[in-house]
Each structure stands twice: as C-alpha cells, then as structure tokens.
XYZ file of C-alpha atoms in Angstrom:
317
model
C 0.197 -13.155 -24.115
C -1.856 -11.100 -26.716
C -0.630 -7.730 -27.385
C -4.727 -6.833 -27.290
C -5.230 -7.513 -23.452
C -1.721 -5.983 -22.760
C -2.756 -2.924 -24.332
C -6.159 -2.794 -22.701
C -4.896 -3.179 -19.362
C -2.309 -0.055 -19.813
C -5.116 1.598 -21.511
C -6.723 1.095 -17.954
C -3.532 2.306 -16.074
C -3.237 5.729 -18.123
C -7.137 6.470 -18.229
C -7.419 5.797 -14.233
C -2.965 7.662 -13.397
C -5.245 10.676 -15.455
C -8.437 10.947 -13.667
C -6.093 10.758 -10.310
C -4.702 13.149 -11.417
C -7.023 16.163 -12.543
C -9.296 15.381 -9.292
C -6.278 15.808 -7.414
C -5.633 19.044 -9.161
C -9.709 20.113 -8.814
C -10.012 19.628 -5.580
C -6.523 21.384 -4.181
C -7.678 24.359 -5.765
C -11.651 24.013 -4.281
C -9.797 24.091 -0.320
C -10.321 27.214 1.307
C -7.726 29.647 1.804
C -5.141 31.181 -0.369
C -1.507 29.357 -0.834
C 0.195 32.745 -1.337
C -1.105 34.481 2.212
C -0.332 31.399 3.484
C 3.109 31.227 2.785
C 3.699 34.921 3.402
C 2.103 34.811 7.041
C 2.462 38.447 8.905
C 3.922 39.648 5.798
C 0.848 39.310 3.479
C -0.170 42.476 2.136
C -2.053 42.470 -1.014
C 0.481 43.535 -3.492
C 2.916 40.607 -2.041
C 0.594 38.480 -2.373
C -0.567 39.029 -5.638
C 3.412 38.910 -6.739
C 4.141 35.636 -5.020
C 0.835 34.359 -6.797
C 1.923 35.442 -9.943
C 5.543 33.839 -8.863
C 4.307 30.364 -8.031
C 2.037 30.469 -11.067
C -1.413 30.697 -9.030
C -2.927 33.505 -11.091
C -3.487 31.245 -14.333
C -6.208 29.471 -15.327
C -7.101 25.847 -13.134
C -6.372 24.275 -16.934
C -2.962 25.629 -17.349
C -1.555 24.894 -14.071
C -2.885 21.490 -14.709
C -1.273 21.238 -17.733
C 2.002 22.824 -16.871
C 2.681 20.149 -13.730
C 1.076 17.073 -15.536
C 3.224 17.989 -18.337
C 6.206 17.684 -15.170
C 4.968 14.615 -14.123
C 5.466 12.916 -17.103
C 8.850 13.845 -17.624
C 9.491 12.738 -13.774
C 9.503 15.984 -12.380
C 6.482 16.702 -9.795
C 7.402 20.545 -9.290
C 8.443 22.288 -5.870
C 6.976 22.443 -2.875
C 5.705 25.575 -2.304
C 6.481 25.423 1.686
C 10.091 24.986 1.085
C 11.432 25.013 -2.805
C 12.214 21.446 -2.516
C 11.901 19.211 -5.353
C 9.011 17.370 -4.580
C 10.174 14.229 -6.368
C 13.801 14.297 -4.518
C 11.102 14.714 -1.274
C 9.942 11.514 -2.192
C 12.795 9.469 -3.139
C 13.980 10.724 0.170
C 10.527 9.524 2.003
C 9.714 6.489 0.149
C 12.784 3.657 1.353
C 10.553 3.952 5.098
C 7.517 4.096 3.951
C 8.458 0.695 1.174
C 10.607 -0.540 4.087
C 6.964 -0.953 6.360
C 4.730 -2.332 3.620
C 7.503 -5.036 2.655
C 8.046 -6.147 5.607
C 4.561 -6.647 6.631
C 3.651 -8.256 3.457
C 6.315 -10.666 4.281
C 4.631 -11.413 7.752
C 1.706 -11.254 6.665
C 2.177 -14.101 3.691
C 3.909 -16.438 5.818
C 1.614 -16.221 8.634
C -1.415 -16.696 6.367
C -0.181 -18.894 4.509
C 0.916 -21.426 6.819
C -2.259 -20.996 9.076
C -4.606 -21.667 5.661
C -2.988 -23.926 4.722
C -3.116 -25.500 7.989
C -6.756 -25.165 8.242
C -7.602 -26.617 5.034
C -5.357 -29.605 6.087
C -7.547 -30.353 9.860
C -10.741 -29.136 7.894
C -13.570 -29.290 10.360
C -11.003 -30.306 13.690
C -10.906 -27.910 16.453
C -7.595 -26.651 14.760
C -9.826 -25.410 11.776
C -12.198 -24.069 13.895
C -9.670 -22.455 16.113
C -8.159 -20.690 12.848
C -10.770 -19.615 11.301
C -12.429 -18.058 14.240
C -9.197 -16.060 14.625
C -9.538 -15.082 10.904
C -13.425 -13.702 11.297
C -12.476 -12.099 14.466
C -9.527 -10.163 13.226
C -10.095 -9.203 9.571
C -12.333 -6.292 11.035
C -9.719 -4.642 12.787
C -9.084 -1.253 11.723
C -4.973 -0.905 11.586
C -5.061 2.049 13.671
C -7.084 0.371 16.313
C -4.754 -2.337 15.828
C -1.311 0.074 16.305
C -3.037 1.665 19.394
C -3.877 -1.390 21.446
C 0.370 -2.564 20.488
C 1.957 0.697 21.780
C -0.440 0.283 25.091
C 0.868 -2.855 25.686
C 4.427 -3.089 24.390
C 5.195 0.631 24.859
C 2.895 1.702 27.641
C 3.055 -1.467 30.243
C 5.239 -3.461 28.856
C 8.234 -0.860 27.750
C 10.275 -2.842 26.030
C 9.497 -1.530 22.321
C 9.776 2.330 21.278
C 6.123 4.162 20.941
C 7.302 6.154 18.253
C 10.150 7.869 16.002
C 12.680 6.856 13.871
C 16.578 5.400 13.732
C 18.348 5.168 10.598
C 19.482 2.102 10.252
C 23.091 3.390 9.628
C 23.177 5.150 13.253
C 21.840 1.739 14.896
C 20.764 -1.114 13.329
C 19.191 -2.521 16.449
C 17.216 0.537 17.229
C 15.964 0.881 13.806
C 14.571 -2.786 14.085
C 12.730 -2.015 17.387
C 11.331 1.638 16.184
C 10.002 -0.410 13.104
C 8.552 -3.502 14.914
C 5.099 -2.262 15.659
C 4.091 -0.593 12.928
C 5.104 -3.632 10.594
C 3.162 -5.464 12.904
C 0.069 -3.247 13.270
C -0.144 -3.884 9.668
C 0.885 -7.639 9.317
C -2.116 -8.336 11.934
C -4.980 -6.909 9.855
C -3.965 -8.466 6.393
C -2.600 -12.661 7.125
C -6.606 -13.268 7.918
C -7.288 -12.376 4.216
C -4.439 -14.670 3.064
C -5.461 -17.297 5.429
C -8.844 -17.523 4.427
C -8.741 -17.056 0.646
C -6.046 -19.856 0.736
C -8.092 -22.395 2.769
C -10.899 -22.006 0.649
C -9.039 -22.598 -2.625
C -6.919 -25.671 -0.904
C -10.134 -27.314 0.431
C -11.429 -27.541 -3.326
C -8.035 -28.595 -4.342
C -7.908 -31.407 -2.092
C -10.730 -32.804 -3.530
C -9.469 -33.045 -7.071
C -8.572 -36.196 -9.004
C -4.628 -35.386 -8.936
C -4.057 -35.226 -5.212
C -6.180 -37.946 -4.437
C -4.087 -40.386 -6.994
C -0.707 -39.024 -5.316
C -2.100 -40.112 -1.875
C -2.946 -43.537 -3.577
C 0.804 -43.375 -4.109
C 1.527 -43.142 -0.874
C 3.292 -39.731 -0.970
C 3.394 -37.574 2.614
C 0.887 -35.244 3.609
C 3.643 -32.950 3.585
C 4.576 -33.390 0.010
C 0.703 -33.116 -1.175
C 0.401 -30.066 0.630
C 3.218 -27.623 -0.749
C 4.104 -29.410 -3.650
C 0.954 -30.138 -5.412
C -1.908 -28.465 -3.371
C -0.813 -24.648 -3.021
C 0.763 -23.507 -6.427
C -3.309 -24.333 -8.033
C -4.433 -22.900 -5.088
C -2.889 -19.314 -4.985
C -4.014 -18.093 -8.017
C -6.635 -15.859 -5.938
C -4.068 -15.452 -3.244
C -1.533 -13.818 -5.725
C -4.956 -11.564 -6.759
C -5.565 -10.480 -3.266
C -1.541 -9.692 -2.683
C -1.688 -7.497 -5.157
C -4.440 -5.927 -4.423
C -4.077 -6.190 -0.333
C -0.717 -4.084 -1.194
C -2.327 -1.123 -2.197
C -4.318 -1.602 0.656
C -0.970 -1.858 2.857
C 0.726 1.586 1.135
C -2.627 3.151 2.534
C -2.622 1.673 5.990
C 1.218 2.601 5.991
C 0.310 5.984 5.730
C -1.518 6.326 8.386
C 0.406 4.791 11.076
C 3.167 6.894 10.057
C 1.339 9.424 11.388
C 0.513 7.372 14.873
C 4.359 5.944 14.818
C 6.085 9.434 13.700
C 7.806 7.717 11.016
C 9.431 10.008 8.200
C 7.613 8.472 5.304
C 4.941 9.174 2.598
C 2.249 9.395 4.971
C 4.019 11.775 7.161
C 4.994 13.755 4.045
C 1.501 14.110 2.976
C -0.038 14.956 6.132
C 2.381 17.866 6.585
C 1.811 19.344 3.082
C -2.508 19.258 4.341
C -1.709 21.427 7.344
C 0.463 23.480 5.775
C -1.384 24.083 2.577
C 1.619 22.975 0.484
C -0.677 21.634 -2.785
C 2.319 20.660 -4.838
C 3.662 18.567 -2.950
C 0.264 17.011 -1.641
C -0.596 16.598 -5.258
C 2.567 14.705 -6.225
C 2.477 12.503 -3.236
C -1.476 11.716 -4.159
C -0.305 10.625 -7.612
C 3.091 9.117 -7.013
C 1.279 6.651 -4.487
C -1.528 6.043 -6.815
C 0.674 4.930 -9.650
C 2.436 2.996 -7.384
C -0.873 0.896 -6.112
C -1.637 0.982 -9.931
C 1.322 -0.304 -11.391
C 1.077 -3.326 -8.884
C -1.961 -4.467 -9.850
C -1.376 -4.015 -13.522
C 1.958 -6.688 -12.743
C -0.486 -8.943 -10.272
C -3.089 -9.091 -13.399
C -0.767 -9.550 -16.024
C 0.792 -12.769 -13.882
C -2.354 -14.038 -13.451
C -3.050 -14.211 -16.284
C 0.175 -15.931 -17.678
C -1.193 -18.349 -14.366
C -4.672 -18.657 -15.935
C -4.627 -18.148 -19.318
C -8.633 -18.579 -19.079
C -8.041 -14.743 -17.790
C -6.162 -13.825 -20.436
C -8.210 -15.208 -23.729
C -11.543 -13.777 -22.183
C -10.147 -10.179 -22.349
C -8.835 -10.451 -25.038
C-alpha cells in the first residue's frame, strides 16, 4: 500500500476529528443560558457567578477555551464535567461497553441475516423467493429505528410481556436478565440495517454469477452450495464491507437514540443528560469521542478495501 494514499486518508481523519471539533466548541457556547447560574441554581448571585465562571474557565476568550480542552483531548483527557467534576473520559469508558455492546451485537444480526437472505435472493433470482425478499428489503429499509423500537416494546412488552420495556442489568448481577433488557434494542437496530446488506449483496452476486469463473466451476459439476460461499461472495462483498463500515457509524447513531427510548446507561443516555443539564464539557467530549470513533472505522473499512481492490488504492494515490 503506498505511503501517499495512507497519508491522504489520515490527512482526511485529522482535517474532518478538527472541524468536529471547533463546531462542537462554537456552537456550545452560541446555546442560551449561562453554565455558571446554571450550576449554582438558587444560589446564583452575581459575584458567585462571576467566581465560578472564572473557576471553570468561562470568562476567557471562545479561542482559548478551545485551545486549552483540544489541547486535553489530544493527550486523552476530555476535561470534567461541569455537572459533577467527573472525568469526562472515565464517564465514557464507564458508558461505552453498553453502548459498543448494542451496536455489535446488531451488526452481527444484522450481517447474518442479510447476508444469507441476499445471497439467497441472488441464488432464486426472479422466483417468488426473490420477489418475496426483496419486497421485504424495499419495505423495511425506510423504517426509522425509533419507529421500529416503538412498535417491539408494544408488542413484546405491552401485549405480549414477555421481554423488559426498558432499563438495564449488569450482566454480572444476572446474565439472563441482561440478555432480555438488551434484546429489543439490538433488535430495533438489526431490523433497519440487514435490508441494506441484503440488497447491496444480491446485486453484486447476481453480476458475479454471470462471470466466466463460476460458470466453468458449474461445468465442473461443483454444488450450488460450494459456488455460492466459496467462489461467489468473497468478489461480491467488496461493497458490502463499504456499506458495514459505513452502516456502523450509522448504528453508533441509531444506538444513541434508543438508549434514550430503552433507558440504557450508554453514550446516548450520557449525552442527552449533559443537553438538559447544560453540562458542555461533557456534551462536547461525547460529540467528539463518538465522531472519532465513526471516523476511525471508516478510515480501517477504506484502507481494507483497498488492500481488496487495489484499483482503489492506485487511483488515490
């Protein structure tokens, strides 16, 4: 791999992790209200306020607080909240196992559902099973998750009871309860991303089927089976790996909102809280510690594909 389009690509990462960053940091301090009166509540006179401002470092200029916490945030330190004098990186080392747990999970379900079903669908191309499939795909891959999470808890929670609407269990109080409490938002998820798999997939196999290689090792008399998953889908998933990548980021998002809806102690939840209560530092390194998270996958996705398709690689180069 040339060291050119390796550098270019994590010339991308830090220009983009920066931007992130000082819009995050613009538009925290454009919010109405004042963090100091805030905090201080019935006790906000103006002379404690103006101390705990100067305290907390409010009083300098936009530029310097900017500089003073991205200056933290590349040495791994993301400040303290200003809530409740937490570190707000051991807040989200303490957040993020739930929050990773979700997304992997339905990433997982959603990979083996869509690909097995694509594949599938390229396989009985034009048979009611295709047709079947792929109207499944086209109805689904509109579904908001939310909408998604809302109509499960109804009917698993609501009428059917026999999953948890909400909340959280360790799993080292109860392994079986923290299975159930995490069952329908993995699903809510998992149900609004295997369409994309599906279809990218099928489309790729269809065109794969048709090439000179596959139709010489059916002239050898070698199992559908066999053509399938052991010629067919690795030349097939080079968009699939771009869309898991990318569909990931999408997933961390999704994740944090139904850890609202599910009142799971995650990311989501932990930025959500620091919006109502006004808590900028910790909203700010939850903004950015997500984003490099959804960057840093796709800078791994596009750097595999192109080792995959080294057509990718030479023409950035």
């Amino acid at each position: 791999m040339k060291l050119r389009y390796l550098a270019r690509r994590l010339g991308y990462l830090l220009f983009i992790m920066l931007a992130v960053t000082a819009l995050t940091s613009a538009l925290g301090s454009l919010l109405p209200g004042d963090v100091a009166a805030a905090m201080l509540g019935n006790e906000a006179t103006p002379e404690n306020v103006a101390a705990l401002r100067t305290k907390l470092g409010l009083d300098q200029p936009l530029w310097q607080q900017y500089w003073r916490w991205i200056t933290g945030v590349f040495s791994g330190e993301f400040g303290e909240s200003h809530r409740t004098g937490e570190s707000v990186m051991q807040a989200i080392k303490d957040r993020l196992p739930v929050t990773l747990e979700v997304v992997l999970a339905a990433q997982v379900i959603a990979l083996a559902i869509g690909v097995s079903l694509g594949v599938l669908s390229a396989a009985k191309r034009d048979t009611w099973v295709d047709r079947v499939i792929t109207g499944g795909t086209f109805a689904m891959i509109s579904l908001p998750g939310y909408l998604v999470a809302i109509g499960l808890i109804y009917v698993f929670a609501v009428w059917l009871h026999v999953l948890p609407a909400g909340g959280y269990v360790p799993f080292g109080d109860d392994p079986a309860g923290h299975i159930r409490c995490l069952i329908l938002p993995v699903f809510s998820l998992a149900i609004v991303e295997w369409p994309v798999f599906a279809r990218t997939l099928r489309s790729d196999m269809i065109t794969t089927l048709r090439e000179d290689f596959i139709l010489m090792a059916r002239a050898k008399g070698l199992s559908s089976r066999r053509i399938l998953f052991l010629h067919a889908l690795k030349p097939s998933s080079l968009a699939l790996i771009t869309f898991v990548g990318l569909t990931l980021g999408r997933l961390v998002g999704g994740a944090l909102v139904l850890e609202v809806i599910f009142s799971l102690p995650g990311l989501g939840q932990m930025i959500v809280d620091s919006i109502l209560t006004r808590d900028f530092i910790t909203l700010q390194g939850g903004v950015v510690f997500v984003t490099l998270g959804f960057l840093l996958v796709n800078f791994v996705v596009d750097m595999l594909y192109g080792v995959l398709d080294p057509r990718i690689r030479h023409a950035g180069a």
